[in-house]
Tab-separated table of C-alpha atoms in Angstrom:
chain	number	residue	atom	x	y	z
P	288	MET	CA	104.917	-9.691	-7.575
P	289	LYS	CA	102.490	-9.159	-4.669
P	290	LYS	CA	99.720	-6.674	-5.293
P	291	ARG	CA	99.608	-3.105	-3.394
P	292	LEU	CA	97.394	-3.933	-0.428
P	293	PHE	CA	95.870	-0.760	-1.754
P	294	SER	CA	95.946	1.110	-5.191
P	295	ILE	CA	93.272	4.101	-4.215
P	296	LEU	CA	92.796	6.329	-7.599
P	297	PHE	CA	91.849	9.883	-7.413
P	298	PRO	CA	93.006	10.183	-3.417
P	299	PHE	CA	91.870	13.573	-3.278
P	300	PHE	CA	88.519	12.562	-3.826
P	301	LEU	CA	87.966	10.156	-1.087
P	302	VAL	CA	87.480	10.511	2.967
P	303	LEU	CA	89.525	7.955	4.149
P	304	MET	CA	89.613	7.366	8.019
P	305	LEU	CA	91.424	4.844	9.873
P	306	SER	CA	90.745	4.443	13.292
P	307	GLY	CA	91.473	1.642	15.866
P	308	CYS	CA	88.360	-0.482	17.690
P	309	GLY	CA	88.571	-1.997	20.928
P	310	SER	CA	87.358	-4.991	21.755
P	311	LEU	CA	88.360	-6.756	24.844
P	312	GLY	CA	91.668	-5.712	24.893
P	313	GLU	CA	92.569	-6.266	21.444
P	314	LYS	CA	92.911	-3.514	19.029
P	315	THR	CA	92.177	-3.968	15.179
P	316	SER	CA	92.303	-0.866	12.331
P	317	ASN	CA	89.485	0.020	10.476
P	318	LEU	CA	88.829	1.892	7.418
P	319	GLN	CA	86.106	4.479	6.422
P	320	LEU	CA	84.499	5.156	3.732
P	321	VAL	CA	82.589	8.548	3.767
P	322	PHE	CA	80.227	8.248	1.036
P	323	SER	CA	78.058	11.736	2.255
P	324	SER	CA	77.096	13.495	5.761
P	325	SER	CA	74.245	10.526	5.808
P	326	TYR	CA	76.402	7.148	5.333
P	327	HIS	CA	79.289	5.475	5.511
P	328	LEU	CA	81.266	2.070	5.403
P	329	ASP	CA	83.256	0.950	8.741
P	330	LEU	CA	84.892	-2.028	7.787
P	331	PRO	CA	88.618	-3.637	9.110
P	332	VAL	CA	90.924	-2.752	7.146
P	333	SER	CA	91.350	-6.404	6.112
P	334	PHE	CA	88.555	-6.606	4.258
P	335	PHE	CA	90.040	-3.710	1.689
P	336	GLN	CA	93.320	-6.179	0.945
P	337	ASN	CA	94.269	-6.208	-2.629
P	338	THR	CA	91.296	-4.034	-3.530
P	339	LYS	CA	91.054	-1.196	-6.116
P	340	ILE	CA	89.395	2.133	-4.335
P	341	ALA	CA	88.105	4.290	-7.308
P	342	LYS	CA	86.480	7.540	-7.740
P	343	ALA	CA	84.131	8.317	-10.284
P	344	SER	CA	80.652	9.113	-10.659
P	345	ASP	CA	80.279	7.249	-7.088
P	346	ILE	CA	82.885	5.416	-5.028
P	347	ILE	CA	83.530	1.958	-6.428
P	348	LEU	CA	85.688	-1.220	-4.898
P	349	LYS	CA	87.329	-3.264	-7.462
P	350	PHE	CA	87.971	-6.925	-5.651
P	351	ASP	CA	91.205	-8.836	-6.796
P	352	ASP	CA	88.899	-11.610	-8.502
P	353	GLU	CA	87.416	-8.763	-10.825
P	354	ALA	CA	84.540	-8.309	-8.932
P	355	TYR	CA	83.538	-4.531	-7.971
P	356	VAL	CA	80.682	-2.890	-6.065
P	357	SER	CA	79.535	0.880	-6.028
P	358	PHE	CA	77.957	3.408	-3.833
P	359	GLY	CA	76.095	5.899	-4.824
P	360	ILE	CA	74.069	8.591	-2.650
P	361	ILE	CA	70.546	9.994	-4.185
P	362	THR	CA	68.606	12.736	-3.215
P	363	ARG	CA	64.921	13.966	-3.931
P	364	ASP	CA	66.244	16.731	-5.850
P	365	LEU	CA	68.957	14.554	-7.757
P	366	GLU	CA	65.528	12.715	-8.875
P	367	GLY	CA	63.265	15.413	-9.438
P	368	LEU	CA	60.879	14.505	-6.446
P	369	ASP	CA	58.494	16.595	-4.946
P	370	THR	CA	60.215	17.770	-1.311
P	371	SER	CA	57.400	16.093	0.478
P	372	PHE	CA	58.224	12.520	-0.685
P	373	ASP	CA	59.082	9.893	1.310
P	374	LEU	CA	62.250	8.537	0.332
P	375	LEU	CA	61.321	5.086	2.566
P	376	LEU	CA	59.171	4.674	-0.735
P	377	TYR	CA	61.789	5.034	-3.382
P	378	PRO	CA	63.240	1.455	-2.875
P	379	GLU	CA	59.757	-0.138	-3.256
P	380	PHE	CA	58.607	2.058	-6.349
P	381	ILE	CA	61.591	1.152	-8.483
P	382	LEU	CA	61.489	-2.365	-7.500
P	383	GLY	CA	58.370	-2.980	-8.346
P	384	VAL	CA	57.126	-3.684	-4.783
P	385	LYS	CA	54.390	-0.936	-4.663
P	386	ALA	CA	52.757	0.751	-7.445
P	387	PRO	CA	54.059	4.587	-7.787
P	388	HIS	CA	51.888	7.148	-6.526
P	389	SER	CA	52.262	10.162	-4.725
P	390	VAL	CA	54.762	11.555	-7.539
P	391	SER	CA	54.197	13.653	-10.614
P	392	GLU	CA	53.409	11.514	-13.612
P	393	ARG	CA	56.697	12.263	-15.239
P	394	SER	CA	58.509	10.094	-11.997
P	395	LYS	CA	55.751	7.319	-12.160
P	396	LYS	CA	57.227	6.813	-16.220
P	397	LYS	CA	60.186	6.650	-14.558
P	398	PHE	CA	59.902	4.492	-11.683
P	399	ILE	CA	57.873	1.992	-13.761
P	400	ALA	CA	61.019	2.077	-16.492
P	401	SER	CA	63.360	1.967	-14.059
P	402	TYR	CA	61.341	-1.181	-12.446
P	403	ASN	CA	62.011	-2.483	-16.186
P	404	VAL	CA	65.538	-2.175	-16.277
P	405	TYR	CA	66.131	-4.329	-13.200
P	406	LYS	CA	64.079	-7.077	-14.406
P	407	TYR	CA	66.701	-6.913	-17.273
P	408	ARG	CA	69.744	-6.103	-15.630
P	409	LEU	CA	69.355	-8.609	-12.670
P	410	GLY	CA	67.345	-11.364	-14.457
P	411	GLY	CA	64.713	-13.215	-11.573
P	412	PHE	CA	65.545	-10.980	-8.940
P	413	HIS	CA	64.062	-11.688	-5.416
P	414	ILE	CA	64.376	-9.083	-2.814
P	415	GLU	CA	65.271	-9.265	0.909
P	416	LYS	CA	64.345	-7.035	3.321
P	417	LYS	CA	67.160	-6.102	6.259
P	418	GLU	CA	67.472	-4.189	9.122
P	419	PHE	CA	71.046	-2.908	10.183
P	420	ASN	CA	72.899	-0.437	12.350
P	421	GLU	CA	69.326	2.337	12.233
P	422	VAL	CA	69.254	1.590	8.549
P	423	TYR	CA	66.178	-0.226	6.289
P	424	ILE	CA	68.055	-1.833	3.571
P	425	PHE	CA	65.785	-3.042	0.362
P	426	LEU	CA	68.889	-5.764	-1.701
P	427	ALA	CA	67.710	-7.393	-4.929
P	428	LYS	CA	69.277	-10.388	-5.791
P	429	GLY	CA	70.223	-11.447	-9.443
P	430	ASP	CA	72.283	-14.275	-10.024
P	431	ASN	CA	74.787	-12.006	-11.024
P	432	GLN	CA	74.312	-8.901	-10.042
P	433	SER	CA	72.112	-7.181	-7.377
P	434	VAL	CA	71.065	-3.927	-6.230
P	435	ALA	CA	70.798	-2.383	-2.560
P	436	PHE	CA	69.004	0.293	-1.585
P	437	VAL	CA	69.798	1.857	2.008
P	438	VAL	CA	67.586	4.406	3.872
P	439	ASN	CA	67.575	5.470	7.314
P	440	LYS	CA	64.860	5.018	9.431
P	441	ILE	CA	63.951	7.746	11.240
P	442	GLU	CA	64.650	10.872	9.006
P	443	PRO	CA	65.588	9.977	5.265
P	444	SER	CA	66.948	12.415	3.152
P	445	GLN	CA	68.873	10.242	1.421
P	446	VAL	CA	69.107	6.980	-0.207
P	447	LEU	CA	72.362	5.017	-0.596
P	448	VAL	CA	72.454	2.707	-3.289
P	449	ILE	CA	74.681	0.064	-3.522
P	450	ASP	CA	75.695	-1.941	-6.958
P	451	PHE	CA	76.560	-5.034	-6.531
P	452	ASN	CA	78.174	-7.255	-9.632
P	453	ALA	CA	79.638	-10.580	-9.706
P	454	VAL	CA	80.216	-9.838	-5.615
P	455	SER	CA	79.685	-13.060	-3.314
P	456	ASP	CA	77.242	-13.122	-1.179
P	457	SER	CA	79.369	-13.350	1.781
P	458	ARG	CA	81.290	-10.656	0.739
P	459	MET	CA	77.715	-8.833	0.209
P	460	GLU	CA	76.772	-9.465	3.595
P	461	THR	CA	80.054	-8.028	5.432
P	462	ILE	CA	79.335	-4.827	3.199
P	463	LEU	CA	76.244	-4.602	4.268
P	464	LYS	CA	76.697	-4.746	7.576
P	465	GLY	CA	78.893	-2.595	7.983
P	466	LEU	CA	77.471	0.489	6.851
P	467	ARG	CA	76.444	3.184	9.616
P	468	HIS	CA	74.118	6.217	9.492
P	469	ASN	CA	76.078	8.982	10.693
P	470	ALA	CA	74.029	9.835	13.380
P	471	ASP	CA	74.879	6.709	14.934
O	276	MET	CA	92.925	-1.288	-29.103
O	277	LEU	CA	91.134	1.320	-30.392
O	278	THR	CA	92.227	4.352	-31.938
O	279	GLU	CA	91.739	7.758	-30.473
O	280	LYS	CA	89.430	8.148	-33.537
O	281	GLU	CA	87.342	5.423	-31.773
O	282	LYS	CA	87.797	6.586	-28.169
O	283	ARG	CA	86.583	9.865	-28.918
O	284	ASP	CA	83.622	9.052	-30.478
O	285	LEU	CA	83.062	6.316	-28.156
O	286	TYR	CA	83.138	9.308	-25.850
O	287	GLU	CA	80.872	11.293	-27.354
O	288	ILE	CA	78.517	8.503	-27.596
O	289	ILE	CA	78.385	8.326	-23.787
O	290	GLU	CA	77.798	12.189	-23.384
O	291	PHE	CA	74.872	12.177	-25.760
O	292	THR	CA	73.290	9.304	-23.606
O	293	ILE	CA	73.828	9.921	-19.847
O	294	GLY	CA	75.693	13.375	-19.765
O	295	ARG	CA	79.296	14.834	-19.507
O	296	ASP	CA	80.687	13.264	-16.593
O	297	THR	CA	84.409	14.663	-15.503
O	298	SER	CA	85.673	11.211	-14.148
O	299	ILE	CA	84.901	9.302	-17.316
O	300	GLN	CA	86.348	12.137	-19.643
O	301	ARG	CA	89.463	11.586	-17.413
O	302	ASN	CA	89.725	8.244	-18.300
O	303	ILE	CA	89.103	8.512	-22.343
O	304	SER	CA	92.914	7.603	-23.057
O	305	SER	CA	92.087	4.434	-21.279
O	306	PHE	CA	89.322	3.340	-22.963
O	307	ASN	CA	89.668	0.030	-24.822
O	308	GLU	CA	87.251	-3.175	-26.063
O	309	ARG	CA	85.564	-3.946	-22.500
O	310	THR	CA	85.011	-0.165	-22.478
O	311	VAL	CA	83.070	-0.369	-25.771
O	312	LEU	CA	80.736	-3.733	-24.724
O	313	ALA	CA	79.964	-1.722	-21.451
O	314	VAL	CA	78.575	1.077	-23.631
O	315	GLU	CA	76.968	-1.013	-25.932
O	316	GLU	CA	75.509	-2.932	-23.331
O	317	MET	CA	74.119	0.518	-21.583
O	318	LEU	CA	72.878	0.886	-25.249
O	319	ASN	CA	70.555	-2.132	-25.351
O	320	GLU	CA	69.317	-0.975	-21.490
O	321	ILE	CA	69.030	2.568	-21.857
O	322	SER	CA	66.539	1.617	-24.561
O	323	ARG	CA	64.545	-0.208	-22.314
O	324	CYS	CA	63.927	3.570	-20.704
O	325	ASN	CA	63.853	5.914	-24.000
O	326	GLY	CA	61.452	4.082	-26.633
O	327	SER	CA	63.437	7.001	-29.366
O	328	MET	CA	66.797	5.490	-28.307
O	329	LYS	CA	65.612	2.275	-29.285
O	330	GLU	CA	64.655	3.383	-32.479
O	331	LEU	CA	67.914	5.220	-33.463
O	332	ILE	CA	69.632	1.580	-32.410
O	333	VAL	CA	67.407	-0.666	-34.660
O	334	ASN	CA	67.571	1.607	-37.602
O	335	LEU	CA	71.190	1.141	-37.247
O	336	VAL	CA	71.114	-2.458	-37.506
O	337	SER	CA	69.084	-2.134	-40.892
O	338	GLY	CA	65.920	-2.753	-39.481
O	339	SER	CA	66.632	-5.564	-37.577
O	340	SER	CA	65.320	-5.932	-34.140
O	341	ILE	CA	67.861	-8.697	-33.115
O	342	LEU	CA	70.940	-6.824	-31.870
O	343	ALA	CA	73.961	-8.882	-32.376
O	344	LYS	CA	77.196	-8.740	-29.917
O	345	GLY	CA	79.324	-6.456	-31.203
O	346	TRP	CA	77.354	-4.232	-33.309
O	347	LEU	CA	78.973	-0.743	-31.666
O	348	LYS	CA	82.303	-1.392	-32.679
O	349	ARG	CA	81.633	-2.188	-36.495
O	350	SER	CA	79.703	1.168	-36.013
O	351	LEU	CA	81.238	3.337	-33.580
O	352	ASN	CA	81.479	6.102	-36.671
O	353	GLU	CA	77.865	6.174	-38.127
O	354	PHE	CA	76.342	5.642	-34.785
O	355	ASN	CA	78.213	9.031	-32.716
O	356	ARG	CA	76.619	10.843	-36.406
O	357	MET	CA	73.277	9.283	-35.785
O	358	LEU	CA	72.879	10.237	-32.378
O	359	LYS	CA	74.601	14.022	-33.355
O	360	TYR	CA	71.634	14.264	-35.728
O	361	LYS	CA	68.609	12.457	-32.914
O	362	GLN	CA	69.843	14.235	-29.998
O	363	ALA	CA	67.168	16.465	-29.493
O	364	ALA	CA	64.235	14.012	-30.667
O	365	LEU	CA	66.017	11.842	-27.834
O	366	ASN	CA	64.481	13.803	-24.854
O	367	GLY	CA	66.225	12.558	-22.186
O	368	TYR	CA	67.439	9.194	-20.577
O	369	GLY	CA	63.888	8.162	-19.423
O	370	CYS	CA	64.788	6.748	-15.661
O	371	MET	CA	65.968	6.929	-12.487
O	372	VAL	CA	69.163	8.110	-11.814
O	373	SER	CA	70.063	5.506	-10.129
O	374	VAL	CA	70.039	3.281	-12.951
O	375	LYS	CA	72.301	5.516	-15.146
O	376	SER	CA	74.514	6.319	-12.433
O	377	TYR	CA	75.263	2.421	-12.282
O	378	TRP	CA	76.470	2.410	-15.816
O	379	LYS	CA	78.936	5.832	-15.255
O	380	ASN	CA	80.328	3.285	-12.369
O	381	ALA	CA	80.512	-0.001	-14.815
O	382	ILE	CA	82.707	2.726	-17.385
O	383	ILE	CA	85.228	3.497	-15.466
O	384	VAL	CA	85.632	-0.231	-14.510
O	385	THR	CA	86.566	-1.322	-17.407
O	386	THR	CA	89.194	1.329	-17.495
O	387	ILE	CA	91.122	0.445	-14.338
């Protein structure tokens, strides 16, 4: 039996919008997943074929090959960081690109411990920096797992954290290119 | 297949280590062997954030620093009891929230 096109769990937690995008006279239906007031994902409905969308701590997309990706929002308040902390530094500190400075001793320890966790979790990862649609993306790519930290270039007040588990490179790229900052 | 008691022990371990989470709580009835493995992996990783957790896990396996896969399933009840006893000494998670959120999602994924 064919799987349902979408299996949407906990629909009351999701904000989904279907939109028609005109292009050279052709119309394609897009689906927008809204993660916060700052970030959403905007991709053709066909991308979500045979995909489960679940609300957990964050929003999860589980694909039919068991690969999954989750989207979560981080704020200064949530991480116990000072209100003046520059969130553009968050990805660099947590991925060990820069030694954490301008934060409390407690936060410094947590950044360093978190970097050690990513080294363990992702294996020998490498970092790719990308820029799409007014956002900076810091992608730490491991063998089977990867994590992306997405920060708006101009006025970062939130970091979108995307964990990829067994997700193919092409699917990962499609997701990253489909990200939008809501000020767009 | 987990018994109701094992599912309850597993949830309590999750709550002690990463905090109360209603989305995980809603899925207790769907906990399974994959959930136990995910939580075991999470505990192994947390020991890199929190030295007290590492000590607790190593003590559980009789002083051995090598954790064989499946240790949690074999000692769900005992580990839960130890956590309850030592909870105050664990002193928080020890890593950033983005590291912790990963596990909340990974646990939910085992139930859908």
